[in-house]
Coordinates of C-alpha atoms in Angstrom, one line a residue:
V21 CA -11.5 -76.1 77.5
D22 CA -8.8 -78.7 76.9
A23 CA -5.2 -79.4 78.0
R24 CA -4.2 -76.0 76.8
G25 CA -6.8 -74.3 79.0
A26 CA -9.7 -72.2 77.8
D27 CA -9.8 -70.9 74.2
P28 CA -10.4 -67.2 73.7
V29 CA -13.9 -66.9 72.2
P30 CA -14.6 -63.1 71.9
E31 CA -18.2 -62.2 70.8
H32 CA -19.1 -58.6 70.1
D33 CA -22.7 -58.8 69.0
S34 CA -24.5 -58.9 72.4
S35 CA -23.9 -55.2 73.4
G36 CA -25.8 -53.9 70.4
E37 CA -28.5 -56.5 70.8
F38 CA -29.0 -55.5 74.4
I39 CA -29.4 -51.8 73.6
F40 CA -31.8 -52.7 70.8
L41 CA -33.8 -54.9 73.2
V42 CA -34.2 -52.0 75.7
A43 CA -35.4 -49.7 72.9
E44 CA -37.8 -52.3 71.5
V45 CA -39.4 -52.9 74.9
Y46 CA -39.8 -49.2 75.4
R47 CA -41.3 -48.7 72.0
H48 CA -43.9 -51.5 72.6
T49 CA -44.7 -50.8 76.2
G50 CA -44.0 -47.1 76.7
D51 CA -42.4 -48.1 80.0
L52 CA -40.4 -44.9 80.7
A53 CA -39.3 -46.1 84.1
L54 CA -37.8 -49.2 82.7
A55 CA -35.9 -47.3 80.0
R56 CA -34.7 -44.8 82.6
G57 CA -33.5 -47.6 84.9
M58 CA -31.7 -49.3 82.0
F59 CA -30.0 -46.2 80.6
P60 CA -26.8 -46.5 82.7
R61 CA -26.4 -50.0 81.3
V62 CA -27.1 -48.8 77.8
E63 CA -24.4 -46.1 78.2
R64 CA -21.9 -48.7 79.4
A65 CA -22.7 -51.1 76.6
A66 CA -22.3 -48.2 74.0
A67 CA -19.0 -47.2 75.7
Y68 CA -17.8 -50.8 75.5
L69 CA -18.6 -50.9 71.7
D70 CA -16.8 -47.6 71.3
S71 CA -13.7 -48.9 73.1
L72 CA -13.7 -51.9 70.8
R73 CA -13.8 -49.8 67.6
Q74 CA -11.0 -47.6 69.0
E75 CA -8.7 -50.6 68.6
R76 CA -9.0 -50.3 64.9
L77 CA -8.5 -46.5 64.8
T78 CA -4.8 -46.5 65.4
P79 CA -2.2 -45.5 62.8
D80 CA -1.7 -49.2 61.8
Y81 CA -5.1 -49.0 60.1
E82 CA -4.7 -45.8 58.1
S83 CA -3.2 -47.4 55.0
G84 CA -2.2 -50.5 53.2
E85 CA -3.9 -53.9 53.5
E86 CA -5.1 -53.1 57.1
R87 CA -7.1 -50.0 55.8
V88 CA -10.2 -52.2 55.1
F89 CA -10.5 -52.9 58.9
R90 CA -10.3 -49.2 60.0
G91 CA -12.9 -48.4 62.6
L92 CA -14.5 -51.8 62.7
L93 CA -15.0 -53.9 65.8
P94 CA -12.0 -56.3 66.3
P95 CA -12.2 -60.0 65.2
S96 CA -14.6 -62.3 66.9
I97 CA -16.4 -65.6 66.5
S98 CA -19.8 -64.2 67.2
H99 CA -21.4 -65.7 64.1
E100 CA -19.7 -69.1 64.9
G101 CA -18.8 -69.6 61.2
Y102 CA -15.4 -68.1 62.2
S103 CA -14.8 -70.4 65.1
A104 CA -11.6 -71.7 63.5
K105 CA -10.1 -68.2 63.4
P106 CA -11.8 -65.0 64.6
M107 CA -12.6 -62.5 61.8
H108 CA -13.8 -58.9 61.4
S109 CA -17.4 -60.0 61.2
Y110 CA -19.9 -57.6 59.7
W111 CA -22.5 -59.3 61.9
D112 CA -20.9 -57.6 64.9
D113 CA -20.6 -54.3 63.1
L114 CA -24.2 -54.3 62.0
F115 CA -25.4 -54.9 65.5
A116 CA -23.1 -52.1 66.7
V117 CA -24.7 -49.8 64.1
L118 CA -28.1 -50.8 65.6
G119 CA -26.8 -50.4 69.1
F120 CA -25.4 -46.9 68.6
R121 CA -28.5 -45.8 66.8
E122 CA -30.8 -47.1 69.5
A123 CA -28.7 -45.6 72.3
V124 CA -29.2 -42.2 70.7
F125 CA -32.9 -42.9 70.5
I126 CA -33.2 -43.8 74.2
A127 CA -31.1 -40.8 75.3
E128 CA -33.3 -38.5 73.3
E129 CA -36.5 -40.0 74.7
L130 CA -35.2 -39.6 78.2
G131 CA -34.1 -36.0 77.6
H132 CA -30.4 -36.6 78.0
A133 CA -29.2 -34.1 75.5
E134 CA -25.5 -34.3 76.3
A135 CA -25.5 -38.0 76.0
A136 CA -27.5 -38.0 72.8
T137 CA -25.1 -35.5 71.2
R138 CA -22.0 -37.6 72.3
L139 CA -23.6 -40.9 71.1
S140 CA -24.7 -39.3 67.8
A141 CA -21.1 -38.3 67.0
I142 CA -19.9 -41.9 67.7
R143 CA -22.7 -43.4 65.6
E144 CA -22.0 -41.1 62.6
E145 CA -18.3 -41.9 62.7
F146 CA -18.8 -45.6 63.1
E147 CA -21.4 -45.7 60.2
R148 CA -18.9 -43.9 57.9
D149 CA -16.1 -46.4 58.8
F150 CA -18.5 -49.3 58.3
S151 CA -19.6 -48.1 54.9
A152 CA -16.1 -47.4 53.8
S153 CA -15.0 -50.9 54.9
V154 CA -17.7 -52.7 52.9
V155 CA -16.7 -50.7 49.8
A156 CA -13.1 -51.5 50.4
A157 CA -13.8 -55.2 51.0
Q158 CA -15.8 -55.4 47.7
R159 CA -12.9 -53.9 45.8
T160 CA -10.3 -56.0 47.5
H161 CA -12.1 -59.3 46.9
A162 CA -13.6 -58.3 43.6
I163 CA -17.2 -59.1 44.7
D164 CA -20.6 -57.4 44.2
F165 CA -22.3 -58.6 47.3
V166 CA -22.0 -57.8 51.0
P167 CA -19.4 -60.2 52.5
G168 CA -19.7 -61.9 55.9
C169 CA -16.4 -60.4 57.0
A170 CA -13.9 -57.9 55.7
D171 CA -11.0 -60.5 55.9
L172 CA -12.4 -63.1 53.5
G173 CA -14.9 -61.5 51.2
D174 CA -17.1 -64.5 51.9
F175 CA -20.7 -65.1 51.0
Y176 CA -22.5 -65.4 54.3
P177 CA -26.2 -64.4 53.8
T178 CA -27.4 -65.7 57.2
S179 CA -25.2 -63.0 58.7
T180 CA -25.5 -60.0 56.4
T181 CA -29.3 -60.3 56.0
I182 CA -29.7 -58.5 59.3
A183 CA -28.6 -55.3 57.4
L184 CA -32.2 -55.3 56.2
T185 CA -33.9 -56.4 59.4
P186 CA -33.6 -55.6 62.2
V187 CA -30.8 -53.2 61.6
G188 CA -32.3 -51.2 58.7
A189 CA -28.8 -50.3 57.4
G190 CA -29.5 -50.6 53.7
G191 CA -28.6 -46.9 53.2
L192 CA -25.0 -47.6 54.5
L193 CA -24.3 -50.2 51.9
P194 CA -23.2 -49.7 48.3
E195 CA -26.2 -49.3 46.0
G196 CA -27.7 -52.7 45.0
A197 CA -25.2 -54.7 47.1
H198 CA -27.6 -56.0 49.6
A199 CA -30.3 -56.9 47.1
R200 CA -27.6 -58.8 45.1
T201 CA -26.6 -60.6 48.3
I202 CA -30.2 -61.8 48.9
E203 CA -30.7 -62.6 45.2
R204 CA -27.6 -64.8 45.3
Y205 CA -28.9 -66.5 48.4
W206 CA -32.2 -67.2 46.5
E207 CA -30.2 -68.8 43.7
F208 CA -28.3 -71.0 46.2
F209 CA -31.5 -71.9 48.0
R210 CA -33.3 -72.8 44.8
D211 CA -30.5 -75.0 43.6
R212 CA -30.3 -76.9 46.9
R213 CA -34.0 -77.4 47.1
D214 CA -34.2 -78.6 43.5
G215 CA -31.6 -81.3 43.6
A216 CA -28.1 -79.9 44.0
P217 CA -26.0 -82.0 46.4
W218 CA -25.8 -80.8 50.0
D219 CA -25.0 -82.3 53.4
A220 CA -26.4 -80.0 56.1
Y221 CA -27.4 -76.4 56.7
T222 CA -28.1 -74.2 59.7
P223 CA -31.8 -73.0 59.9
Y224 CA -30.6 -69.5 60.8
E225 CA -31.4 -69.1 57.1
I226 CA -35.1 -68.8 58.1
R227 CA -34.5 -65.1 58.9
N228 CA -34.2 -64.6 55.1
V229 CA -38.0 -65.2 54.9
G230 CA -38.6 -61.8 56.6
A231 CA -35.9 -60.2 54.3
F232 CA -37.8 -61.5 51.3
V233 CA -41.0 -60.1 52.5
R234 CA -39.4 -56.7 52.9
L235 CA -37.9 -56.9 49.4
G236 CA -41.4 -57.6 48.0
W237 CA -40.6 -61.2 47.1
R238 CA -43.8 -62.6 48.6
D239 CA -43.9 -65.9 46.6
R240 CA -40.2 -66.6 47.2
A241 CA -40.7 -66.0 50.9
H242 CA -43.4 -68.7 51.1
E243 CA -41.2 -71.1 49.1
L244 CA -38.5 -70.7 51.7
L245 CA -41.0 -71.1 54.5
A246 CA -42.4 -74.3 53.1
F247 CA -38.9 -75.8 52.8
F248 CA -37.9 -75.0 56.4
L249 CA -41.2 -76.1 57.9
A250 CA -40.6 -79.5 56.2
D251 CA -37.3 -79.8 58.0
R252 CA -38.5 -79.7 61.6
R253 CA -37.2 -82.9 63.2
P254 CA -38.2 -85.2 64.7
A255 CA -41.5 -84.8 62.9
G256 CA -44.2 -83.3 65.2
W257 CA -41.7 -81.6 67.5
R258 CA -42.4 -78.2 65.8
H259 CA -38.9 -76.9 66.3
W260 CA -35.6 -76.6 64.5
A261 CA -32.2 -77.9 65.6
E262 CA -29.1 -75.8 65.1
V263 CA -28.1 -78.1 62.3
V264 CA -30.4 -79.9 59.8
A265 CA -28.8 -82.8 57.8
R266 CA -30.0 -84.0 54.5
E267 CA -30.0 -87.6 55.8
A268 CA -32.3 -87.6 58.9
R269 CA -31.1 -91.0 60.2
V270 CA -27.3 -90.3 60.1
P271 CA -25.6 -89.7 63.5
R272 CA -24.1 -86.3 63.5
F273 CA -23.8 -83.0 65.5
L274 CA -27.2 -81.3 65.7
G275 CA -26.4 -78.4 68.1
D276 CA -29.0 -76.9 70.3
M277 CA -32.5 -78.4 70.3
P278 CA -34.8 -76.5 70.1
H279 CA -32.8 -73.6 68.9
T280 CA -34.4 -70.4 70.2
W281 CA -32.6 -68.0 67.9
V282 CA -33.9 -69.9 64.9
G283 CA -37.4 -70.1 66.5
S284 CA -37.4 -66.3 67.1
D285 CA -36.3 -65.6 63.5
Y286 CA -39.3 -67.8 62.4
V287 CA -41.7 -65.8 64.6
R288 CA -40.3 -62.5 63.4
S289 CA -40.4 -63.5 59.7
V290 CA -44.0 -64.8 59.9
L291 CA -45.2 -61.7 61.8
D292 CA -43.5 -59.5 59.1
M293 CA -45.9 -61.2 56.6
F294 CA -48.8 -59.5 58.4
A295 CA -47.2 -56.2 59.3
Y296 CA -43.7 -54.7 59.8
V297 CA -42.2 -51.3 60.5
R298 CA -40.2 -49.9 57.6
E299 CA -37.3 -48.1 59.4
S300 CA -36.5 -45.8 56.5
D301 CA -39.6 -43.7 56.9
E302 CA -41.2 -45.2 60.1
S303 CA -44.1 -46.6 58.1
L304 CA -46.2 -49.6 59.2
V305 CA -46.5 -51.9 56.1
I306 CA -49.5 -54.1 56.2
G307 CA -50.0 -57.5 54.5
A308 CA -46.8 -57.5 52.3
G309 CA -46.3 -61.2 52.8
L310 CA -49.9 -62.5 52.4
P311 CA -50.2 -64.7 49.4
A312 CA -53.3 -64.5 47.2
A313 CA -54.6 -67.9 48.3
W314 CA -54.9 -66.7 51.9
L315 CA -57.3 -63.9 50.8
A316 CA -60.0 -66.1 49.3
G317 CA -63.3 -66.5 51.1
E318 CA -63.2 -65.0 54.5
G319 CA -59.6 -63.9 53.9
V320 CA -57.2 -63.0 56.7
R321 CA -58.2 -61.6 60.1
I322 CA -55.7 -60.1 62.6
R323 CA -56.4 -58.9 66.1
D324 CA -54.2 -57.2 68.6
L325 CA -50.9 -57.6 66.7
P326 CA -48.3 -55.7 68.8
T327 CA -46.6 -52.8 67.0
P328 CA -44.7 -49.8 68.2
Y329 CA -47.8 -47.7 67.3
G330 CA -50.1 -49.8 69.4
P331 CA -52.1 -53.0 68.7
L332 CA -53.1 -53.6 65.1
G333 CA -56.2 -55.3 63.9
Y334 CA -57.3 -55.7 60.3
R335 CA -59.2 -57.9 57.8
M336 CA -58.0 -58.5 54.3
R337 CA -59.9 -60.4 51.6
R338 CA -60.5 -60.7 47.9
D339 CA -63.7 -59.4 46.4
G340 CA -63.6 -60.2 42.6
E341 CA -60.6 -58.3 41.2
T342 CA -60.4 -56.1 44.3
I343 CA -58.6 -56.6 47.6
V344 CA -60.6 -55.2 50.5
V345 CA -58.8 -54.1 53.6
E346 CA -60.6 -53.1 56.8
I347 CA -58.4 -51.6 59.5
D348 CA -59.8 -51.6 63.1
A349 CA -60.2 -48.3 64.9
G350 CA -57.4 -47.3 67.3

């Protein structure tokens, strides 16, 4: 707020995030009463997302340069990198994909057949428009990765990595596009770590650790983790600020401290190393991020790790050339 009054700062990610949260709590707790009590709010959140996408389903977006925005959520600054000028951020659209999908899931679990059918139709149409927009943006900007927004064709991996987790939207993207996006991030990260000049970064990047685990890049995931753990400041605080500068003693904007979104991405990524749910086939993948060094001697022991399928316990250790995995009963 300044002499001009309050700036418009639309953010369109929270509705999908809220619906996802309701679904996740239900999956992990089985609390049907809570899901039932939340469902009217879930429906309103989904309806709001639907009203936003309708703004880009008018004749203005049927052809020409505006066609790339057809069916997307309108511009926002949700991912903050677009604070100077709101953009059609795929961060928003990906959380909308997740929100519509989870709204269908909750409706089906509660036996609301009419709502499930209606929400399924919205979800399918939005997913088609989202996929078509990414293809059009790649063509318009002559790129082979998934851009942060349709307007710029920009490289913004801290935003688009959510396509892999938690959204699980890989099937909606052009073949190989998301892997190329993450591969390009790895090249950028490696160059910065190994001496390329840099001034500051936002530790939202830590969510790429979990993405690397899900891509099978175990060693790379741990290289990322070691880099980020070394940048917790002040030393001993065991947290990340919103901004980490190369020069620790230079006065500058640091943002929120501690930054809870960064912290929660750290927790998610580390837990993914031990077990994660692969959305494509609803499999529970165990130990994908455990490096060989951790399996020596007594190895790794996990007890009561929460999963949608109940608490998980296992032991994993090396025995000669063999990896022995013992999964607890239940």
